Coordinates of C-alpha atoms in Angstrom, one line a residue:
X1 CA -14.0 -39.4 5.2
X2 CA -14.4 -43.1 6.4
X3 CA -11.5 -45.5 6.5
X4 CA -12.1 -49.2 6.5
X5 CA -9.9 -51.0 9.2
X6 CA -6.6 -52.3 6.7
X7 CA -2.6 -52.4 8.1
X8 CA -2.6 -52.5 11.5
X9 CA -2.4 -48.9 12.7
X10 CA -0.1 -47.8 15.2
X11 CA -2.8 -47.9 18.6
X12 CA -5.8 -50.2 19.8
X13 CA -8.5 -48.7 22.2
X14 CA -11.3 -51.0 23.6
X15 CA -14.3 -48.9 24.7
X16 CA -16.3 -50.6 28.0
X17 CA -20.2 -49.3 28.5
X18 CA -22.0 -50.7 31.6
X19 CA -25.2 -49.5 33.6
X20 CA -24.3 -49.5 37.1
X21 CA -26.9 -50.5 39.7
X22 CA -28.5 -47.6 41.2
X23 CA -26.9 -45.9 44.7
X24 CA -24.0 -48.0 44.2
X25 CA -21.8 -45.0 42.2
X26 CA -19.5 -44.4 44.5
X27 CA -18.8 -48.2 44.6
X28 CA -18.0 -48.7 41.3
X29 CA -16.4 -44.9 41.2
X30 CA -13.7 -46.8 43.6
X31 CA -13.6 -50.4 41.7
X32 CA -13.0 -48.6 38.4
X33 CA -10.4 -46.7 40.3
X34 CA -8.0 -49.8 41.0
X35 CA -9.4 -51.3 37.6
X36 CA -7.0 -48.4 35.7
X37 CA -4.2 -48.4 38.3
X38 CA -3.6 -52.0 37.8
X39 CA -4.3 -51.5 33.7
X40 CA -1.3 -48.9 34.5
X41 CA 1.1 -51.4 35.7
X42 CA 0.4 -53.3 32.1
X43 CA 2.9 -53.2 29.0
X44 CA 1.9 -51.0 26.4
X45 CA -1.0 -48.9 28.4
X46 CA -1.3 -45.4 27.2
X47 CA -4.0 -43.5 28.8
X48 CA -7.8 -44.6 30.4
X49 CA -10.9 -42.3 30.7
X50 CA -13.7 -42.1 32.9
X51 CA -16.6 -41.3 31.4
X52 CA -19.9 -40.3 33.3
X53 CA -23.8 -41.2 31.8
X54 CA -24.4 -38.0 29.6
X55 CA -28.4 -36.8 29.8
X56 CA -30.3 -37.4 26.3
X57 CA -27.1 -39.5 24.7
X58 CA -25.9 -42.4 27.3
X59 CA -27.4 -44.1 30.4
X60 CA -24.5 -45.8 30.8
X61 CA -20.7 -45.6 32.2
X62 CA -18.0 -45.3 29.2
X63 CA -14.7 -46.6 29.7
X64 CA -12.0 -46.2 27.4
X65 CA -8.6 -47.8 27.4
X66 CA -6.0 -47.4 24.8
X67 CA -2.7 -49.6 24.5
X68 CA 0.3 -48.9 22.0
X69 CA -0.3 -52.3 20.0
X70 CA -3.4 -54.9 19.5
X71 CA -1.0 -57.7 21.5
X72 CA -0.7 -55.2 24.7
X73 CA -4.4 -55.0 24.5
X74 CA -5.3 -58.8 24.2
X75 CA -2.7 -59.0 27.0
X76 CA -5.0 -56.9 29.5
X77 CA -8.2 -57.8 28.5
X78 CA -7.3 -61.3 28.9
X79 CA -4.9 -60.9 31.3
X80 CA -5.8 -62.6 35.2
X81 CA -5.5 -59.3 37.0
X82 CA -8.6 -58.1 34.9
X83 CA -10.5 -61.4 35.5
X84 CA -10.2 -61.1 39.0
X85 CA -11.4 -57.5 39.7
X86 CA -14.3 -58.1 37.0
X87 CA -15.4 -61.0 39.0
X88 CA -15.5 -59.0 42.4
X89 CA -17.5 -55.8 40.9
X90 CA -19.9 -58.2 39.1
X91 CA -23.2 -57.0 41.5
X92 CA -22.1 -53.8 40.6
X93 CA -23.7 -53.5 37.0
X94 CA -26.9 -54.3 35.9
X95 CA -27.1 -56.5 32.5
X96 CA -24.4 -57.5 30.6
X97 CA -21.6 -54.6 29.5
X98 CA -21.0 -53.7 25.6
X99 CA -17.1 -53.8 24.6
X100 CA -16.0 -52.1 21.1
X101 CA -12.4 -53.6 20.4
X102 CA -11.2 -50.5 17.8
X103 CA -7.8 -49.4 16.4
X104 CA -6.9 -45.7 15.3
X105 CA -4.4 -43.1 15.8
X106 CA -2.6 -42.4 18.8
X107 CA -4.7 -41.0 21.4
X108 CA -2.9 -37.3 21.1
X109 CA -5.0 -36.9 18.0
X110 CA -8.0 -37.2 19.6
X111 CA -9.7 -34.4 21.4
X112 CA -13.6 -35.7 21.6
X113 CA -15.3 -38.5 20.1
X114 CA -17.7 -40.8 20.6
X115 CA -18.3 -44.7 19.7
X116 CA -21.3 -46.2 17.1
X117 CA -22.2 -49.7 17.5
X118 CA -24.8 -51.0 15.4
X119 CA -26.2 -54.1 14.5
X120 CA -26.9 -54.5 10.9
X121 CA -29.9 -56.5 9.3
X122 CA -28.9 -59.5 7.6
X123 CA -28.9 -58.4 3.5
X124 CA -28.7 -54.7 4.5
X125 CA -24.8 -54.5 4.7
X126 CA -24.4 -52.0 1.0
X127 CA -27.4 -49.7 2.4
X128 CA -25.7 -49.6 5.1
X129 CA -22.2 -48.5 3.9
X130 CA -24.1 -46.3 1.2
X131 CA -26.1 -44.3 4.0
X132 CA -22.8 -44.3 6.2
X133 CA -21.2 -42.2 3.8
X134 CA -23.9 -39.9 3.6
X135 CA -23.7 -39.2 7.4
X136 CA -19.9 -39.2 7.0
X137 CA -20.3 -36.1 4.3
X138 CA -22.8 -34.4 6.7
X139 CA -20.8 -34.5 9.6
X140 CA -17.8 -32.9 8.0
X141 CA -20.1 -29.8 7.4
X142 CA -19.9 -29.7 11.0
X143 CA -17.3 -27.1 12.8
X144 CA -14.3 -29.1 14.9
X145 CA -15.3 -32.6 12.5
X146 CA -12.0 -34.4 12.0
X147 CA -13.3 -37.3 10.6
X148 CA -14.8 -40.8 10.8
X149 CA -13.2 -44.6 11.0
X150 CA -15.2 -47.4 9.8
X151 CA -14.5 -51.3 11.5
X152 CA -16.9 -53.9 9.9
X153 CA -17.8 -56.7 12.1
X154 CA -14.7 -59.0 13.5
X155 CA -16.0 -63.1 13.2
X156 CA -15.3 -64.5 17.1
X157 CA -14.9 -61.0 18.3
X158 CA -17.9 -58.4 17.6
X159 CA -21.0 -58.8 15.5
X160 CA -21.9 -54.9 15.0
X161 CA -20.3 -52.5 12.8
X162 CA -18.2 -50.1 14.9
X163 CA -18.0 -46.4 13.3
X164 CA -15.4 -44.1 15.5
X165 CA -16.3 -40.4 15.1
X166 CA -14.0 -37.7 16.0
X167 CA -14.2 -33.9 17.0
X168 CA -11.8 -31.3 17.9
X169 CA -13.6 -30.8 21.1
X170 CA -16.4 -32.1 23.1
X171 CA -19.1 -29.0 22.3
X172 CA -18.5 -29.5 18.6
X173 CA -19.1 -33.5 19.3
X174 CA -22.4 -32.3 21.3
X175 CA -23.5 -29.7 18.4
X176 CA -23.2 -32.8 16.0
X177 CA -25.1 -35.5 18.4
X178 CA -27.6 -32.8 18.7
X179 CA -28.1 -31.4 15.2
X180 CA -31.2 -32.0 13.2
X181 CA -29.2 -33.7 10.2
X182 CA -27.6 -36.3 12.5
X183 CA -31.5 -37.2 14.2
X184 CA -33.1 -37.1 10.6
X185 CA -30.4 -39.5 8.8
X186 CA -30.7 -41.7 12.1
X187 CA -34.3 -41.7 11.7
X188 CA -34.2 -42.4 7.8
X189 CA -32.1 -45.2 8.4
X190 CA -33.7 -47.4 11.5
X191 CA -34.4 -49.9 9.0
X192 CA -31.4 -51.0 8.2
X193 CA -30.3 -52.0 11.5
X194 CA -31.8 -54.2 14.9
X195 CA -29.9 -52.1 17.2
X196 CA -27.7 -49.0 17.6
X197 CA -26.0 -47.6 20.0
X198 CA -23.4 -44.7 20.8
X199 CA -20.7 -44.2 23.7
X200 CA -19.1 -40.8 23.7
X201 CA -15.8 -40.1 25.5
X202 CA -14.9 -36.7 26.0
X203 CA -12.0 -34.5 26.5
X204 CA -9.5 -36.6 25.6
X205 CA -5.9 -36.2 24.4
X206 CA -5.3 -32.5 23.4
X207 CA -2.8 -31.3 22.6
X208 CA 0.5 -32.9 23.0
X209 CA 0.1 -34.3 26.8
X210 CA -2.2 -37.4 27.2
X211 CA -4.8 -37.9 30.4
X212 CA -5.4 -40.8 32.0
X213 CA -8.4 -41.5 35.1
X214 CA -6.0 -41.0 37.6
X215 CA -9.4 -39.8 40.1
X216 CA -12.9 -41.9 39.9
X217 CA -14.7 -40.4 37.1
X218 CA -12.2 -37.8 35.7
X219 CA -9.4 -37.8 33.0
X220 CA -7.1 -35.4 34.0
X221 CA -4.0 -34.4 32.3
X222 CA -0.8 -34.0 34.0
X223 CA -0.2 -30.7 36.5
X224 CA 0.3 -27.8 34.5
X225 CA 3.9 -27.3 36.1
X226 CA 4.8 -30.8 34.9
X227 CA 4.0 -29.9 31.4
X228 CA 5.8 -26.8 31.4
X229 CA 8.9 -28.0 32.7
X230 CA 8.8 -31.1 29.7
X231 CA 7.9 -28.3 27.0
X232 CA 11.0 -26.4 28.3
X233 CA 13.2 -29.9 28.2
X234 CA 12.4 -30.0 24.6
X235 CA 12.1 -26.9 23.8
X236 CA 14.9 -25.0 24.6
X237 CA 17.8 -27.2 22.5
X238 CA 15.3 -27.3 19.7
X239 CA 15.3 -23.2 19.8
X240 CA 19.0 -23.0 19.9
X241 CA 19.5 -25.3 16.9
X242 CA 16.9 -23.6 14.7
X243 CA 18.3 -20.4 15.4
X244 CA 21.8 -21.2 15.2
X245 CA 21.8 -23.5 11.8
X246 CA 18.1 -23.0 10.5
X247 CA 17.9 -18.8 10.5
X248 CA 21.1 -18.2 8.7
X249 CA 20.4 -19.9 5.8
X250 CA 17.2 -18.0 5.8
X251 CA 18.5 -14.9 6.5
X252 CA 17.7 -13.5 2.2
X253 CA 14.0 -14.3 2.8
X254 CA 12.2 -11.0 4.0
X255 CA 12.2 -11.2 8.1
X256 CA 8.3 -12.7 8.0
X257 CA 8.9 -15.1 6.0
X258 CA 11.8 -16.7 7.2
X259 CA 10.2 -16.7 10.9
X260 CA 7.2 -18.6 9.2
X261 CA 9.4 -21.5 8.0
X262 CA 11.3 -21.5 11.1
X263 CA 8.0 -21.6 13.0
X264 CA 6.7 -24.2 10.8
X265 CA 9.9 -26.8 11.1
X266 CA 9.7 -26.1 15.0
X267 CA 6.2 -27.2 15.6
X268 CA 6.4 -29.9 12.7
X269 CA 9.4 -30.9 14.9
X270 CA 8.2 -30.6 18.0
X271 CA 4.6 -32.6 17.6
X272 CA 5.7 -35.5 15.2
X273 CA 9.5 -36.0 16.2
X274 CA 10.2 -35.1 19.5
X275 CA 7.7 -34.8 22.0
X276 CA 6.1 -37.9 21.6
X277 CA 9.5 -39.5 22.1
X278 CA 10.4 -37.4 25.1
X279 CA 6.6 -37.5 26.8
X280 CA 6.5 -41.5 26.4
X281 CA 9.9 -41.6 28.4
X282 CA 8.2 -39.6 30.6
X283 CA 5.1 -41.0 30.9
X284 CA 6.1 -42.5 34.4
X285 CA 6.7 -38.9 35.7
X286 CA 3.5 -37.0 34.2
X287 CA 0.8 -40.0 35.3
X288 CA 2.1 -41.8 37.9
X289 CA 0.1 -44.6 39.6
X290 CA -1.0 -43.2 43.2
X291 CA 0.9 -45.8 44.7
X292 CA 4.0 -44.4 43.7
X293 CA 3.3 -40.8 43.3
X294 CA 5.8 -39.9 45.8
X295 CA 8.8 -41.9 44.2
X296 CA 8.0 -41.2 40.7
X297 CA 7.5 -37.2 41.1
X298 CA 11.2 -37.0 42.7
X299 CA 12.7 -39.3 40.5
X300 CA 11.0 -37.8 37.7
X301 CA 11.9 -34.0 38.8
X302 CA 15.6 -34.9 39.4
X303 CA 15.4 -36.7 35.5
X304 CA 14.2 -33.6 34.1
X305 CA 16.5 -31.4 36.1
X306 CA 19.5 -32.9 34.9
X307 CA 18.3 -33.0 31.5
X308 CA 18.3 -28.9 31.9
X309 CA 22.1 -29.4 32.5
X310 CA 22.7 -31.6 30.4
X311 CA 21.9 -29.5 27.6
X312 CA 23.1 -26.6 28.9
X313 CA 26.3 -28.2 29.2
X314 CA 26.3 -29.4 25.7
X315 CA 24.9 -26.1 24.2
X316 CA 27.5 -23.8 25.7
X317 CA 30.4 -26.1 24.8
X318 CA 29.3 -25.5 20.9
X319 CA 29.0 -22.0 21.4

């Protein structure tokens, strides 16, 4: 259920919580705005989410950015760009922000999920772990759970333990945060920390198209007609192969099942093989910074275009 942080995985995320002062939302709405479009124009960025103060579970805005590698990260959050604009939207915030540093699987796993910080009492460290697996267990028993990842404290970089907890959706992450078992463990448990604290971020990352805050306060995922033209891309010369070399040598399998493997290497295919490859090389068409919206749709368009004839070529001369 929990996984300890070991081999680097393949993405970092760093998850940003802050009270801004009151009346001054539409400010920072705007400074966080040109906050992600100059984390765009970093190597490595992936995706960044907005996050809104949810009633009865966070006062404060949640922002999550997720990079390829831990290096890309370190790059922006040290980077001179990011000094610069944290510097001019300091009067913005009141107190000091929270910043969880975490690593986990690419952000297309990730539907809903929400960040635990807690700061555990000297000497309390095996209760802590003990009764961590406990809520782990419980939350499995809970519809959409897809599971828990466990980052002890990093000396020089974060004093709490960091637990990342992941649903398939953001109303089965709210039936958890709101269920009696989560409020009673919590409760059972106070003792073994000085402080704990949770940061959800919603929405994210379903299925196999990515959003990024492209508006102030929203993650939106590319335009629906953008997606369809990239499943299409893809789609289409993966089709023709399976059904040219794949279904004849299935053909002494009753009709049902041979449409079920088929099915079953297509999607296999599609998700871990080939539309990662084909959305990352597209990534500058589907979220395009708004200063180049204009260039990067008609380049983007023209790309995908000529891919279509590409393969059509291609295809027919086989035929």
């Amino acid at each position: 259920m929990s996984a300890d942080a070991g081999a680097a995985p393949p993405s970092a995320t760093v998850v940003i919580a802050r009270k801004v002062r009151p009346g001054r939302e539409k400010d920072y709405l705007c400074w966080q705005a040109e906050m992600n479009e100059v984390c765009h124009t970093f190597p490595g960025y992936e995706a960044a989410e907005v996050v809104p103060p949810v009633e009865g579970i966070q006062n404060d805005h949640v922002v999550v950015f997720r990079f390829d590698t831990f290096p890309h990260l370190d790059g922006w959050l040290k980077s001179d760009a990011r000094r610069t604009l944290l510097a001019r939207g300091q009067d913005l915030f009141v107190g000091e922000g929270r910043q969880h540093v975490v690593a986990g699987p690419h952000a297309a796993s990730v539907a809903a999920g929400m960040v635990v910080s807690t700061r555990v009492k000297p000497g309390r460290e095996a209760e802590y772990r003990q009764w961590q697996t406990t809520i782990d267990l419980e939350a499995a028993r809970f519809q959409g759970f897809l599971g828990n990842e466990v980052f002890p404290p990093v000396p020089g970089l974060q004093e709490e333990w960091v637990v990342v907890v992941r649903f398939d959706s953001a109303k089965h992450l709210q039936n958890w945060l709101e269920s009696e078992p989560r409020r009673r463990l919590n409760e059972q448990a106070a003792r073994l920390w000085d402080e704990a604290r949770v940061e959800s971020f919603g929405g994210g990352f379903p299925g196999w198209f990515t959003p990024r805050g492209v508006q102030p306060g929203q993650a939106a995922l590319p335009p629906e007609w953008k997606q369809a033209m990239i499943v299409l891309l893809v789609l289409y010369p993966e089709v023709w192969l399976r059904s040219r070399y794949l279904l004849p040598w299935l053909a002494d399998l009753p009709y049902a099942a041979s449409m079920f493997v088929s099915n079953l290497v297509g999607v296999t295919t599609l998700t871990w093989l080939l539309m990662p490859v084909v959305i990352r090389a597209f990534n500058f068409w589907l979220n395009p910074p708004p200063s180049r919206r204009v260039r990067y749709d008609l380049l983007g368009l023209l790309a995908v275009l000529a891919g279509y004839a590409v393969a059509l070529i291609i295809l027919t001369h086989i035929d």
